[in-house]
């Protein structure tokens, strides 16, 4: 079986990084992907989808240190669905647990936000740094 997601999109806001009681970093961010096409009348149509992403450990730290609202990124990960209750009703939220992230060029950011240069390749499993433009982590375990 396969559960794999690949997306290229822009961050909707600055990442939110928090730490578990064990000291492990967790970053949450949402990215937008936009599809555009021409309708039958020749008019331009657009649809934007928002995707909730979660990063763990060293990859979460990299995201918090180097990404800002508007940054263009490529991610790979897996879909997860979490169930919670609000006002006594069951609700569900779908997230993508990211295992690999690459910062892409052509950053379209607002004046008050600057996107850092690409970071070294990072592996959360062994903590090694390389010379790539991506960050990758081992499969996350739930916290």
PDB file of C-alpha atoms in Angstrom:
ATOM      1  CA  UNK A   1       0.000   0.000   0.000  1.00  0.00           C
ATOM      2  CA  UNK A   2       1.096   3.550  -0.616  1.00  0.00           C
ATOM      3  CA  UNK A   3       0.308   6.779   1.195  1.00  0.00           C
ATOM      4  CA  UNK A   4       2.392   9.513  -0.430  1.00  0.00           C
ATOM      5  CA  UNK A   5       1.712  13.170  -1.131  1.00  0.00           C
ATOM      6  CA  UNK A   6       3.836  15.547  -3.219  1.00  0.00           C
ATOM      7  CA  UNK A   7       2.987  19.243  -3.350  1.00  0.00           C
ATOM      8  CA  UNK A   8       4.470  22.544  -4.440  1.00  0.00           C
ATOM      9  CA  UNK A   9       2.898  25.563  -2.807  1.00  0.00           C
ATOM     10  CA  UNK A  10       3.323  28.807  -0.912  1.00  0.00           C
ATOM     11  CA  UNK A  11       3.157  29.235   2.842  1.00  0.00           C
ATOM     12  CA  UNK A  12       0.046  31.063   4.001  1.00  0.00           C
ATOM     13  CA  UNK A  13       1.695  32.361   7.171  1.00  0.00           C
ATOM     14  CA  UNK A  14       4.894  32.035   9.150  1.00  0.00           C
ATOM     15  CA  UNK A  15       5.418  28.538  10.630  1.00  0.00           C
ATOM     16  CA  UNK A  16       4.335  27.857  14.202  1.00  0.00           C
ATOM     17  CA  UNK A  17       6.961  25.828  16.069  1.00  0.00           C
ATOM     18  CA  UNK A  18       6.316  24.286  19.471  1.00  0.00           C
ATOM     19  CA  UNK A  19       8.077  21.652  21.550  1.00  0.00           C
ATOM     20  CA  UNK A  20       6.722  18.481  23.123  1.00  0.00           C
ATOM     21  CA  UNK A  21       7.328  17.686  26.774  1.00  0.00           C
ATOM     22  CA  UNK A  22      10.193  15.465  25.554  1.00  0.00           C
ATOM     23  CA  UNK A  23      11.762  18.497  23.816  1.00  0.00           C
ATOM     24  CA  UNK A  24      10.980  17.410  20.235  1.00  0.00           C
ATOM     25  CA  UNK A  25      10.143  20.225  17.805  1.00  0.00           C
ATOM     26  CA  UNK A  26       6.817  20.234  15.943  1.00  0.00           C
ATOM     27  CA  UNK A  27       6.049  22.843  13.258  1.00  0.00           C
ATOM     28  CA  UNK A  28       2.647  23.505  11.737  1.00  0.00           C
ATOM     29  CA  UNK A  29       2.065  25.487   8.579  1.00  0.00           C
ATOM     30  CA  UNK A  30      -0.406  25.601   5.735  1.00  0.00           C
ATOM     31  CA  UNK A  31       0.429  25.918   2.060  1.00  0.00           C
ATOM     32  CA  UNK A  32      -1.706  26.939  -0.870  1.00  0.00           C
ATOM     33  CA  UNK A  33      -1.744  25.217  -4.230  1.00  0.00           C
ATOM     34  CA  UNK A  34      -3.529  26.982  -7.068  1.00  0.00           C
ATOM     35  CA  UNK A  35      -4.922  25.462 -10.229  1.00  0.00           C
ATOM     36  CA  UNK A  36      -5.916  27.703 -13.139  1.00  0.00           C
ATOM     37  CA  UNK A  37      -7.724  27.004 -16.408  1.00  0.00           C
ATOM     38  CA  UNK A  38      -9.828  28.686 -19.052  1.00  0.00           C
ATOM     39  CA  UNK A  39     -13.559  28.068 -19.031  1.00  0.00           C
ATOM     40  CA  UNK A  40     -15.682  27.464 -22.135  1.00  0.00           C
ATOM     41  CA  UNK A  41     -16.117  31.212 -22.612  1.00  0.00           C
ATOM     42  CA  UNK A  42     -12.323  31.728 -22.546  1.00  0.00           C
ATOM     43  CA  UNK A  43     -12.336  33.348 -19.094  1.00  0.00           C
ATOM     44  CA  UNK A  44      -9.589  32.520 -16.629  1.00  0.00           C
ATOM     45  CA  UNK A  45     -10.709  30.409 -13.672  1.00  0.00           C
ATOM     46  CA  UNK A  46      -8.702  29.661 -10.528  1.00  0.00           C
ATOM     47  CA  UNK A  47      -9.109  27.375  -7.559  1.00  0.00           C
ATOM     48  CA  UNK A  48      -6.879  27.429  -4.487  1.00  0.00           C
ATOM     49  CA  UNK A  49      -6.609  24.511  -2.079  1.00  0.00           C
ATOM     50  CA  UNK A  50      -5.117  24.853   1.414  1.00  0.00           C
ATOM     51  CA  UNK A  51      -3.131  21.983   2.902  1.00  0.00           C
ATOM     52  CA  UNK A  52      -2.212  21.591   6.584  1.00  0.00           C
ATOM     53  CA  UNK A  53       1.370  20.408   7.059  1.00  0.00           C
ATOM     54  CA  UNK A  54       3.149  19.114  10.149  1.00  0.00           C
ATOM     55  CA  UNK A  55       6.927  18.723  10.487  1.00  0.00           C
ATOM     56  CA  UNK A  56       8.738  16.915  13.289  1.00  0.00           C
ATOM     57  CA  UNK A  57      12.132  17.081  14.995  1.00  0.00           C
ATOM     58  CA  UNK A  58      15.061  18.709  13.150  1.00  0.00           C
ATOM     59  CA  UNK A  59      12.962  19.288  10.034  1.00  0.00           C
ATOM     60  CA  UNK A  60      10.532  21.299  12.176  1.00  0.00           C
ATOM     61  CA  UNK A  61      13.425  23.408  13.473  1.00  0.00           C
ATOM     62  CA  UNK A  62      14.689  24.032   9.922  1.00  0.00           C
ATOM     63  CA  UNK A  63      11.204  25.129   8.847  1.00  0.00           C
ATOM     64  CA  UNK A  64      10.898  27.492  11.814  1.00  0.00           C
ATOM     65  CA  UNK A  65      14.329  29.008  11.203  1.00  0.00           C
ATOM     66  CA  UNK A  66      14.248  29.399   7.430  1.00  0.00           C
ATOM     67  CA  UNK A  67      10.694  29.703   6.116  1.00  0.00           C
ATOM     68  CA  UNK A  68       8.384  32.700   6.127  1.00  0.00           C
ATOM     69  CA  UNK A  69       4.965  33.528   4.744  1.00  0.00           C
ATOM     70  CA  UNK A  70       4.966  33.390   0.935  1.00  0.00           C
ATOM     71  CA  UNK A  71       7.905  30.967   0.617  1.00  0.00           C
ATOM     72  CA  UNK A  72       7.603  28.467  -2.235  1.00  0.00           C
ATOM     73  CA  UNK A  73       8.320  24.897  -1.138  1.00  0.00           C
ATOM     74  CA  UNK A  74       8.143  21.332  -2.398  1.00  0.00           C
ATOM     75  CA  UNK A  75       7.104  18.701   0.130  1.00  0.00           C
ATOM     76  CA  UNK A  76       6.714  14.952   0.295  1.00  0.00           C
ATOM     77  CA  UNK A  77       4.807  13.245   3.051  1.00  0.00           C
ATOM     78  CA  UNK A  78       1.819  11.132   3.995  1.00  0.00           C
ATOM     79  CA  UNK A  79      -1.813  11.914   4.703  1.00  0.00           C
ATOM     80  CA  UNK A  80      -3.117  11.553   8.231  1.00  0.00           C
ATOM     81  CA  UNK A  81      -6.580  12.251   9.615  1.00  0.00           C
ATOM     82  CA  UNK A  82      -7.113  13.266  13.225  1.00  0.00           C
ATOM     83  CA  UNK A  83     -10.412  13.057  15.047  1.00  0.00           C
ATOM     84  CA  UNK A  84     -11.353  15.561  17.746  1.00  0.00           C
ATOM     85  CA  UNK A  85     -14.498  16.819  19.419  1.00  0.00           C
ATOM     86  CA  UNK A  86     -15.893  20.325  19.349  1.00  0.00           C
ATOM     87  CA  UNK A  87     -19.158  21.178  21.086  1.00  0.00           C
ATOM     88  CA  UNK A  88     -19.810  17.460  21.561  1.00  0.00           C
ATOM     89  CA  UNK A  89     -19.531  16.701  17.840  1.00  0.00           C
ATOM     90  CA  UNK A  90     -16.880  14.576  16.169  1.00  0.00           C
ATOM     91  CA  UNK A  91     -14.745  16.546  13.755  1.00  0.00           C
ATOM     92  CA  UNK A  92     -11.877  15.536  11.527  1.00  0.00           C
ATOM     93  CA  UNK A  93      -8.841  17.319  10.163  1.00  0.00           C
ATOM     94  CA  UNK A  94      -6.551  16.002   7.442  1.00  0.00           C
ATOM     95  CA  UNK A  95      -2.865  16.846   7.666  1.00  0.00           C
ATOM     96  CA  UNK A  96       0.225  15.951   5.711  1.00  0.00           C
ATOM     97  CA  UNK A  97       3.086  14.653   7.846  1.00  0.00           C
ATOM     98  CA  UNK A  98       6.097  15.917   5.913  1.00  0.00           C
ATOM     99  CA  UNK A  99       9.138  13.686   5.502  1.00  0.00           C
ATOM    100  CA  UNK A 100      11.017  15.813   2.930  1.00  0.00           C
ATOM    101  CA  UNK A 101      11.007  19.517   2.104  1.00  0.00           C
ATOM    102  CA  UNK A 102      12.837  21.606  -0.488  1.00  0.00           C
ATOM    103  CA  UNK A 103      12.881  25.370  -0.666  1.00  0.00           C
ATOM    104  CA  UNK A 104      12.317  26.529  -4.223  1.00  0.00           C
ATOM    105  CA  UNK A 105      13.343  29.727  -5.992  1.00  0.00           C
ATOM    106  CA  UNK A 106      11.009  32.453  -7.169  1.00  0.00           C
ATOM    107  CA  UNK A 107       9.871  33.349  -3.681  1.00  0.00           C
ATOM    108  CA  UNK A 108       6.964  35.738  -3.749  1.00  0.00           C
ATOM    109  CA  UNK A 109       6.970  37.290  -0.308  1.00  0.00           C
ATOM    110  CA  UNK A 110       5.666  40.482   1.158  1.00  0.00           C
ATOM    111  CA  UNK A 111       8.060  43.343   1.870  1.00  0.00           C
ATOM    112  CA  UNK A 112       8.299  42.587   5.571  1.00  0.00           C
ATOM    113  CA  UNK A 113       9.229  38.932   5.004  1.00  0.00           C
ATOM    114  CA  UNK A 114      12.460  37.684   3.502  1.00  0.00           C
ATOM    115  CA  UNK A 115      13.077  34.039   2.719  1.00  0.00           C
ATOM    116  CA  UNK A 116      16.444  32.601   3.701  1.00  0.00           C
ATOM    117  CA  UNK A 117      18.761  30.914   1.240  1.00  0.00           C
ATOM    118  CA  UNK A 118      18.280  27.151   0.875  1.00  0.00           C
ATOM    119  CA  UNK A 119      19.537  25.171   3.850  1.00  0.00           C
ATOM    120  CA  UNK A 120      21.807  22.176   3.984  1.00  0.00           C
ATOM    121  CA  UNK A 121      20.307  18.730   3.661  1.00  0.00           C
ATOM    122  CA  UNK A 122      19.242  17.505   7.080  1.00  0.00           C
ATOM    123  CA  UNK A 123      18.353  14.050   8.295  1.00  0.00           C
ATOM    124  CA  UNK A 124      16.362  13.857  11.499  1.00  0.00           C
ATOM    125  CA  UNK A 125      17.332  10.213  11.891  1.00  0.00           C
ATOM    126  CA  UNK A 126      21.068  10.803  12.201  1.00  0.00           C
ATOM    127  CA  UNK A 127      21.407  14.583  12.509  1.00  0.00           C
ATOM    128  CA  UNK A 128      23.929  14.778   9.665  1.00  0.00           C
ATOM    129  CA  UNK A 129      24.219  17.836   7.470  1.00  0.00           C
ATOM    130  CA  UNK A 130      25.111  17.629   3.790  1.00  0.00           C
ATOM    131  CA  UNK A 131      25.365  20.125   0.960  1.00  0.00           C
ATOM    132  CA  UNK A 132      21.926  19.807  -0.653  1.00  0.00           C
ATOM    133  CA  UNK A 133      18.994  22.196  -0.833  1.00  0.00           C
ATOM    134  CA  UNK A 134      16.561  19.879   0.892  1.00  0.00           C
ATOM    135  CA  UNK A 135      15.717  18.768   4.370  1.00  0.00           C
ATOM    136  CA  UNK A 136      14.575  15.235   5.055  1.00  0.00           C
ATOM    137  CA  UNK A 137      13.569  13.303   8.126  1.00  0.00           C
ATOM    138  CA  UNK A 138      12.851   9.742   9.083  1.00  0.00           C
ATOM    139  CA  UNK A 139       9.215   8.720   9.319  1.00  0.00           C
ATOM    140  CA  UNK A 140       7.660  10.442  12.329  1.00  0.00           C
ATOM    141  CA  UNK A 141       6.136   8.619  15.235  1.00  0.00           C
ATOM    142  CA  UNK A 142       3.026  10.164  16.805  1.00  0.00           C
ATOM    143  CA  UNK A 143       3.614  12.236  19.923  1.00  0.00           C
TER     144      UNK A 143
END
